[in-house]
Coordinates of C-alpha atoms and ligand atoms in Angstrom, one line a residue:
X65 CA -0.2 -0.1 -0.1
X66 CA 2.6 2.3 0.9
X67 CA 5.0 1.4 -1.9
X68 CA 2.5 2.7 -4.3
X69 CA 2.7 6.4 -2.9
X70 CA 5.7 8.2 -4.3
X71 CA 6.8 11.2 -2.7
X72 CA 5.6 13.3 -5.6
X73 CA 2.1 12.3 -5.2
X74 CA 1.2 14.7 -2.6
X75 CA 2.9 17.6 -4.3
X76 CA 1.2 16.9 -7.6
X77 CA -2.2 17.0 -5.6
X78 CA -1.2 20.5 -4.4
X79 CA -0.6 21.7 -7.6
X80 CA -4.2 20.1 -9.2
X81 CA -6.4 21.8 -6.2
X82 CA -9.3 24.2 -7.6
X83 CA -8.2 27.6 -6.9
X84 CA -11.4 29.4 -7.9
X85 CA -15.1 29.8 -6.2
X86 CA -16.9 29.3 -9.6
X87 CA -14.8 26.2 -10.7
X88 CA -15.7 24.7 -7.3
X89 CA -19.3 25.4 -7.7
X90 CA -18.9 23.9 -11.2
X91 CA -17.1 20.8 -10.2
X92 CA -20.0 20.0 -7.6
X93 CA -22.9 20.9 -10.1
X94 CA -24.3 24.1 -7.9
X95 CA -25.5 27.4 -9.0
X96 CA -23.1 30.0 -7.3
X97 CA -26.0 32.4 -6.9
X98 CA -27.5 29.9 -4.4
X99 CA -24.7 30.7 -1.9
X100 CA -23.9 33.4 -3.0
X101 CA -20.0 34.1 -3.7
X102 CA -18.5 37.0 -1.7
X103 CA -16.1 38.4 -4.4
X104 CA -13.9 40.6 -2.1
X105 CA -13.6 37.4 0.3
X106 CA -12.1 35.5 -2.5
X107 CA -9.6 38.1 -3.6
X108 CA -8.4 38.6 0.0
X109 CA -7.9 34.6 0.7
X110 CA -8.2 32.5 -2.5
X111 CA -10.0 29.5 -2.6
X112 CA -7.8 26.2 -2.2
X113 CA -9.6 22.8 -2.1
X114 CA -7.5 19.6 -3.3
X115 CA -9.5 17.2 -5.1
X116 CA -9.2 14.4 -2.3
X117 CA -11.1 16.6 -0.2
X118 CA -13.4 17.9 -2.6
X119 CA -14.3 14.3 -3.5
X120 CA -16.0 13.9 0.3
X121 CA -18.5 16.6 -0.6
X122 CA -21.9 15.8 -1.6
X123 CA -22.9 16.7 -5.3
X124 CA -25.7 19.2 -6.1
X125 CA -25.5 20.2 -2.2
X126 CA -24.6 24.1 -1.6
X127 CA -24.9 23.4 2.1
X128 CA -22.6 20.6 2.1
X129 CA -20.6 20.8 5.9
X130 CA -17.2 20.5 4.0
X131 CA -18.0 22.8 1.0
X132 CA -19.2 25.4 3.5
X133 CA -15.8 25.4 5.1
X134 CA -13.8 26.3 2.1
X135 CA -16.2 28.4 -0.2
X136 CA -16.3 32.0 0.1
X137 CA -19.6 33.3 1.0
X138 CA -21.3 36.7 1.3
X139 CA -21.4 36.8 5.1
X140 CA -17.3 37.3 4.4
X141 CA -18.2 40.8 3.4
X142 CA -19.8 41.8 7.2
X143 CA -17.7 44.1 8.6
X144 CA -17.8 44.1 12.5
X145 CA -15.9 45.8 15.2
X146 CA -15.5 43.0 17.2
X147 CA -13.9 40.5 14.4
X148 CA -10.3 41.6 13.8
X149 CA -7.3 40.6 12.1
X150 CA -5.1 39.5 15.0
X151 CA -7.6 38.5 17.6
X152 CA -5.5 35.9 19.5
X153 CA -2.6 38.5 19.9
X154 CA -0.2 36.3 18.2
X155 CA 1.7 39.3 16.7
X156 CA 2.8 40.3 20.2
X157 CA 4.4 36.8 21.3
X158 CA 7.1 36.5 18.3
X159 CA 10.5 35.8 19.9
X160 CA 12.4 35.2 16.9
X161 CA 11.4 35.1 13.3
X162 CA 8.2 32.3 12.9
X163 CA 8.5 31.6 17.0
X164 CA 5.6 32.5 19.3
X165 CA 6.1 31.9 23.0
X166 CA 3.0 32.2 24.7
X167 CA 2.6 29.4 26.9
X168 CA 4.6 28.0 29.8
X169 CA 6.9 25.0 28.4
X170 CA 6.1 24.9 24.8
X171 CA 6.9 27.2 21.8
X172 CA 5.1 27.1 18.4
X173 CA 7.1 27.6 15.2
X174 CA 5.7 28.9 11.9
X175 CA 7.2 26.3 9.7
X176 CA 5.3 27.3 6.4
X177 CA 2.5 29.9 5.6
X178 CA 1.2 27.5 3.1
X179 CA -1.7 25.2 3.6
X180 CA -3.4 22.5 1.9
X181 CA -6.7 23.8 1.9
X182 CA -7.9 27.2 2.8
X183 CA -10.5 27.4 5.4
X184 CA -12.8 30.6 5.4
X185 CA -13.0 30.9 9.1
X186 CA -9.2 30.6 9.9
X187 CA -7.1 33.7 11.5
X188 CA -4.7 32.9 9.1
X189 CA -6.2 34.8 6.1
X190 CA -5.0 37.9 8.0
X191 CA -1.3 36.6 9.4
X192 CA 1.4 38.0 7.7
X193 CA 2.5 35.0 6.5
X194 CA 4.7 36.2 3.6
X195 CA 7.4 36.9 6.5
X196 CA 7.0 33.4 7.6
X197 CA 10.5 31.6 7.3
X198 CA 10.8 28.9 4.9
X199 CA 14.2 27.1 5.3
X200 CA 16.7 26.0 7.7
X201 CA 18.7 29.2 7.6
X202 CA 15.3 31.2 8.3
X203 CA 14.8 28.9 11.3
X204 CA 17.9 29.2 12.9
X205 CA 17.4 32.1 15.2
X206 CA 14.1 30.3 16.3
X207 CA 16.2 27.5 16.9
X208 CA 18.8 29.3 19.1
X209 CA 16.1 30.9 21.1
X210 CA 15.0 27.3 21.9
X211 CA 18.4 25.9 22.8
X212 CA 18.9 29.0 25.2
X213 CA 15.7 28.4 27.2
X214 CA 15.8 25.1 29.2
X215 CA 12.2 25.9 30.1
X216 CA 11.1 24.7 26.9
X217 CA 10.3 21.0 26.6
X218 CA 7.9 20.8 23.7
X219 CA 8.2 22.1 20.1
X220 CA 4.8 22.6 18.1
X221 CA 5.6 22.9 14.4
X222 CA 2.4 24.7 13.0
X223 CA 1.8 27.2 10.4
X224 CA 0.4 27.4 7.9
X225 CA 0.5 24.0 7.6
X226 CA 4.1 22.2 8.4
X227 CA 3.2 19.4 6.2
X228 CA 3.6 21.4 3.3
X229 CA 7.0 21.8 3.4
X230 CA 9.2 19.0 1.5
X231 CA 10.7 16.1 3.5
X232 CA 14.4 16.8 3.3
X233 CA 13.7 20.1 5.0
X234 CA 11.7 18.8 7.6
X235 CA 13.9 16.1 8.2
X236 CA 16.6 18.5 8.8
X237 CA 14.8 20.7 11.0
X238 CA 14.0 17.6 13.1
X239 CA 17.5 16.6 13.5
X240 CA 18.2 19.7 14.6
X241 CA 15.5 19.6 17.2
X242 CA 16.4 16.0 18.4
X243 CA 20.0 17.7 19.4
X244 CA 18.6 20.2 21.9
X245 CA 18.7 18.1 25.3
X246 CA 15.7 19.8 27.1
X247 CA 13.4 19.2 24.5
X248 CA 11.5 16.1 25.0
X249 CA 8.2 16.3 22.8
X250 CA 7.8 17.2 19.2
X251 CA 4.3 18.4 18.1
X252 CA 3.0 18.8 14.7
X253 CA -0.2 20.7 13.8
X254 CA -1.5 19.9 10.5
X255 CA -4.6 19.4 8.5
X256 CA -2.6 17.9 5.5
X257 CA -2.9 14.0 6.2
X258 CA -7.2 14.9 6.3
X259 CA -7.1 16.9 3.3
X260 CA -4.4 15.0 1.2
X261 CA -4.1 11.9 3.0
X262 CA -1.1 10.4 0.6
X263 CA 1.0 13.1 2.1
X264 CA 1.5 10.5 5.0
X265 CA 4.2 8.6 3.0
X266 CA 7.3 6.5 3.7
X267 CA 9.6 9.6 3.8
X268 CA 7.3 11.4 6.6
X269 CA 7.3 8.5 8.4
X270 CA 11.1 7.6 8.2
X271 CA 12.0 10.8 9.8
X272 CA 8.9 11.0 12.2
X273 CA 10.1 7.2 13.5
X274 CA 13.8 8.7 13.4
X275 CA 13.4 11.4 16.0
X276 CA 14.1 10.6 19.7
X277 CA 11.2 12.9 20.7
X278 CA 7.9 11.7 21.8
X279 CA 5.7 12.6 19.1
X280 CA 2.2 14.2 18.7
X281 CA 0.2 14.9 15.8
X282 CA -3.0 17.3 16.2
X283 CA -5.3 17.0 13.4
X284 CA -8.0 19.3 12.6
X285 CA -11.2 17.8 11.5
X286 CA -14.7 19.4 11.8
X287 CA -17.0 17.1 10.5
X288 CA -17.2 13.3 10.1
X289 CA -17.8 13.3 6.4
X290 CA -14.0 14.6 6.1
X291 CA -12.7 11.0 7.4
X292 CA -12.8 8.6 4.3
X293 CA -10.8 5.3 4.1
X294 CA -7.5 7.1 2.7
X295 CA -7.6 9.3 5.6
X296 CA -8.0 6.2 8.2
X297 CA -5.2 4.6 6.6
X298 CA -3.1 7.6 6.8
X299 CA -3.7 7.9 10.5
X300 CA -2.7 4.4 10.8
X301 CA 0.6 5.1 9.2
X302 CA 1.5 8.0 11.3
X303 CA 0.2 5.8 14.5
X304 CA 2.6 3.0 13.4
X305 CA 5.4 5.3 13.7
X306 CA 4.8 5.6 17.4
X307 CA 2.8 8.9 17.1
X308 CA 0.2 9.7 19.3
X309 CA -2.7 11.4 17.1
X310 CA -5.2 13.9 18.5
X311 CA -7.9 16.2 17.0
X312 CA -8.8 19.6 17.2
X313 CA -12.4 21.4 16.1
X314 CA -13.7 24.5 15.6
X315 CA -17.4 25.3 16.6
X316 CA -18.6 26.2 13.3
X317 CA -22.2 27.5 12.3
X318 CA -24.2 25.2 9.9
X319 CA -21.3 23.0 10.0
X320 CA -20.9 21.3 13.2
X321 CA -23.1 23.6 15.4
X322 CA -25.6 20.3 16.1
X323 CA -25.5 17.8 18.8
X324 CA -25.5 14.6 16.2
X325 CA -22.8 15.9 14.0
X326 CA -20.6 16.6 16.8
X327 CA -21.5 12.9 18.6
X328 CA -21.0 11.6 15.1
X329 CA -17.8 13.1 14.7
X330 CA -16.3 12.4 18.1
X331 CA -17.2 8.8 18.0
X332 CA -16.0 8.3 14.4
X333 CA -12.5 9.7 16.0
X334 CA -12.0 7.6 18.8
X335 CA -13.2 4.7 16.7
X336 CA -10.5 5.0 14.5
X337 CA -8.0 5.7 17.3
X338 CA -7.9 9.3 17.2
X339 CA -8.5 11.2 20.3
X340 CA -10.9 14.4 20.6
X341 CA -8.5 17.2 22.0
X342 CA -10.2 20.6 21.7
X343 CA -13.4 21.7 20.5
X344 CA -12.3 25.6 19.7
X345 CA -14.8 28.6 20.1
X346 CA -14.4 30.6 16.9
X347 CA -11.6 33.1 16.7
X348 CA -13.3 36.3 15.9
X349 CA -11.5 37.1 13.1
X350 CA -12.5 39.6 10.4
X351 CA -14.7 37.9 7.6
X352 CA -15.6 35.0 9.9
X353 CA -18.5 36.5 11.8
X354 CA -20.9 34.2 9.8
X355 CA -19.3 31.2 11.3
X356 CA -20.0 31.9 15.0
X357 CA -22.1 29.8 17.4
X358 CA -22.6 31.7 20.3
X359 CA -20.9 29.5 23.7
X360 CA -24.2 29.3 25.3
X361 CA -24.8 26.9 22.3
X362 CA -21.7 25.3 22.7
X363 CA -22.1 25.0 26.3
X364 CA -25.2 23.1 26.1
X365 CA -23.8 20.9 23.1
X366 CA -21.0 19.9 25.5
X367 CA -23.5 19.2 28.1
X368 CA -25.0 16.6 26.2
X369 CA -22.1 15.2 24.3
X370 CA -21.1 14.4 28.0
X371 CA -24.1 12.4 28.6
X372 CA -23.9 10.3 25.4
X373 CA -20.2 9.4 25.2
X374 CA -17.2 8.2 27.3
X375 CA -15.2 10.7 28.9
X376 CA -12.1 10.2 26.7
X377 CA -14.2 10.9 23.5
X378 CA -15.3 14.2 24.6
X379 CA -13.0 17.2 23.7
X380 CA -12.5 20.3 25.7
X381 CA -14.3 23.4 24.8
X382 CA -12.2 26.2 24.9
X383 CA -11.6 29.8 23.4
X384 CA -8.3 31.4 22.9
X385 CA -8.2 35.0 24.7
X386 CA -5.3 37.2 24.2
X387 CA -3.3 37.6 27.3
X388 CA -4.3 34.4 29.2
X389 CA -1.7 31.6 29.9
X390 CA -3.8 29.0 28.4
X391 CA -6.5 28.0 26.4
X392 CA -9.2 29.3 28.3
X393 CA -12.1 26.5 29.1
X394 CA -15.6 27.8 28.3
X395 CA -17.5 27.8 31.2
X396 CA -20.8 29.2 32.4
X397 CA -18.8 31.5 34.7
X398 CA -16.8 33.0 31.9
X399 CA -20.0 33.5 29.3
X400 CA -20.0 37.3 30.3
X401 CA -16.5 37.7 28.9
X402 CA -17.4 36.0 26.0
X403 CA -19.5 37.2 23.1
Ligands
PLP780 C1 -2.4 26.8 21.2 C2 -1.2 27.0 21.1 C3 0.0 26.2 21.9 C4 -0.5 24.9 22.5 O1 -1.6 25.1 23.4 P1 -2.0 23.8 24.0 O2 -2.9 24.1 25.1 O3 -0.9 23.2 25.0 O4 -2.5 22.9 22.7 C5 1.0 26.7 21.9 N1 1.5 28.0 21.8 C6 0.7 28.7 20.8 C7 1.2 30.3 20.4 C8 -0.8 28.4 20.7 O5 -1.4 29.2 20.1
SF4_781 S1 -4.0 27.0 9.1 FE1 -5.3 25.3 9.4 S2 -7.3 26.0 9.6 FE2 -6.2 27.6 8.6 S3 -6.4 27.7 6.6 FE3 -4.6 26.5 7.0 S4 -5.7 24.3 7.2 FE4 -7.2 25.7 7.4

């Protein structure tokens, strides 16, 4: 099975991705006027949808939960003073190019500005990624910072999406991380194994398995329909390298903000050996207000989920509040500080 996945396959999938909303509608047999499309939104943050992800959408359904995540709808044009370009305060915690040190003991390295899919609700649409470091020379100041701070035990490779970077560079980076004695954990935040599952190929598995660090991959899946057999196989290949696999989701209006959808997602995840980690309250990023589900609804959904599922299948419902020392649990007591 792995033998048939040569290392160029995922790069070809990136090249073949749909980059235009009309093309996307055409491929699904949808009239774009049914949505309708935000021309401004698309100009600001282009459409990017690999054919592998497209194949999991329902033909002819303008409200398909996967399609709604990737198509620029008119809601993106709504201007609201509460929805800003840096809602989580990341621009203030950059300690070296691409290195965010926001929480104790762990740092986040923006390894690439590129993603394998463009999710319309993402705060990435405004982050100054053109300045994101893209190769080993650019990562050296970040590596020096980590080497000089023995309180750091974990490095999170993030982005954009770190797995859009080619394996020789990633393997090189991980070798340098392996040499930092106080680092014990390598975490990778990625949506690529979900969107282009063939990315989890022999080369990737080799450098991952070769690292001395404890390895954690945090996927990003919002709906059970995102998980097809190729994704399940990719996750099995990841786990075979000794990597723990978790999932984070974002609570999204009309995509997964109902009990049946969330329950199906959590059950599907644990059935394939992936632990639900976080359910994020939407970051209030400009252009994404039409995705917001209120925390009061989120709390009700969480309460019902807890009744229906084993404890390990229930994610933590959190919000990212700028200046807080960790992701903040959404609780009834916090409702007055939230939308
Ligand atoms: C979310 C995040 C982390 C990781 O937080 P965990 O609660 O450990 O998952 C680390 N650094 C930054 C900048 C983050 O945004
Ligand atoms: S960073 Fe993640 S959520 Fe944002 S566009 Fe990229 S893949 Fe989607």
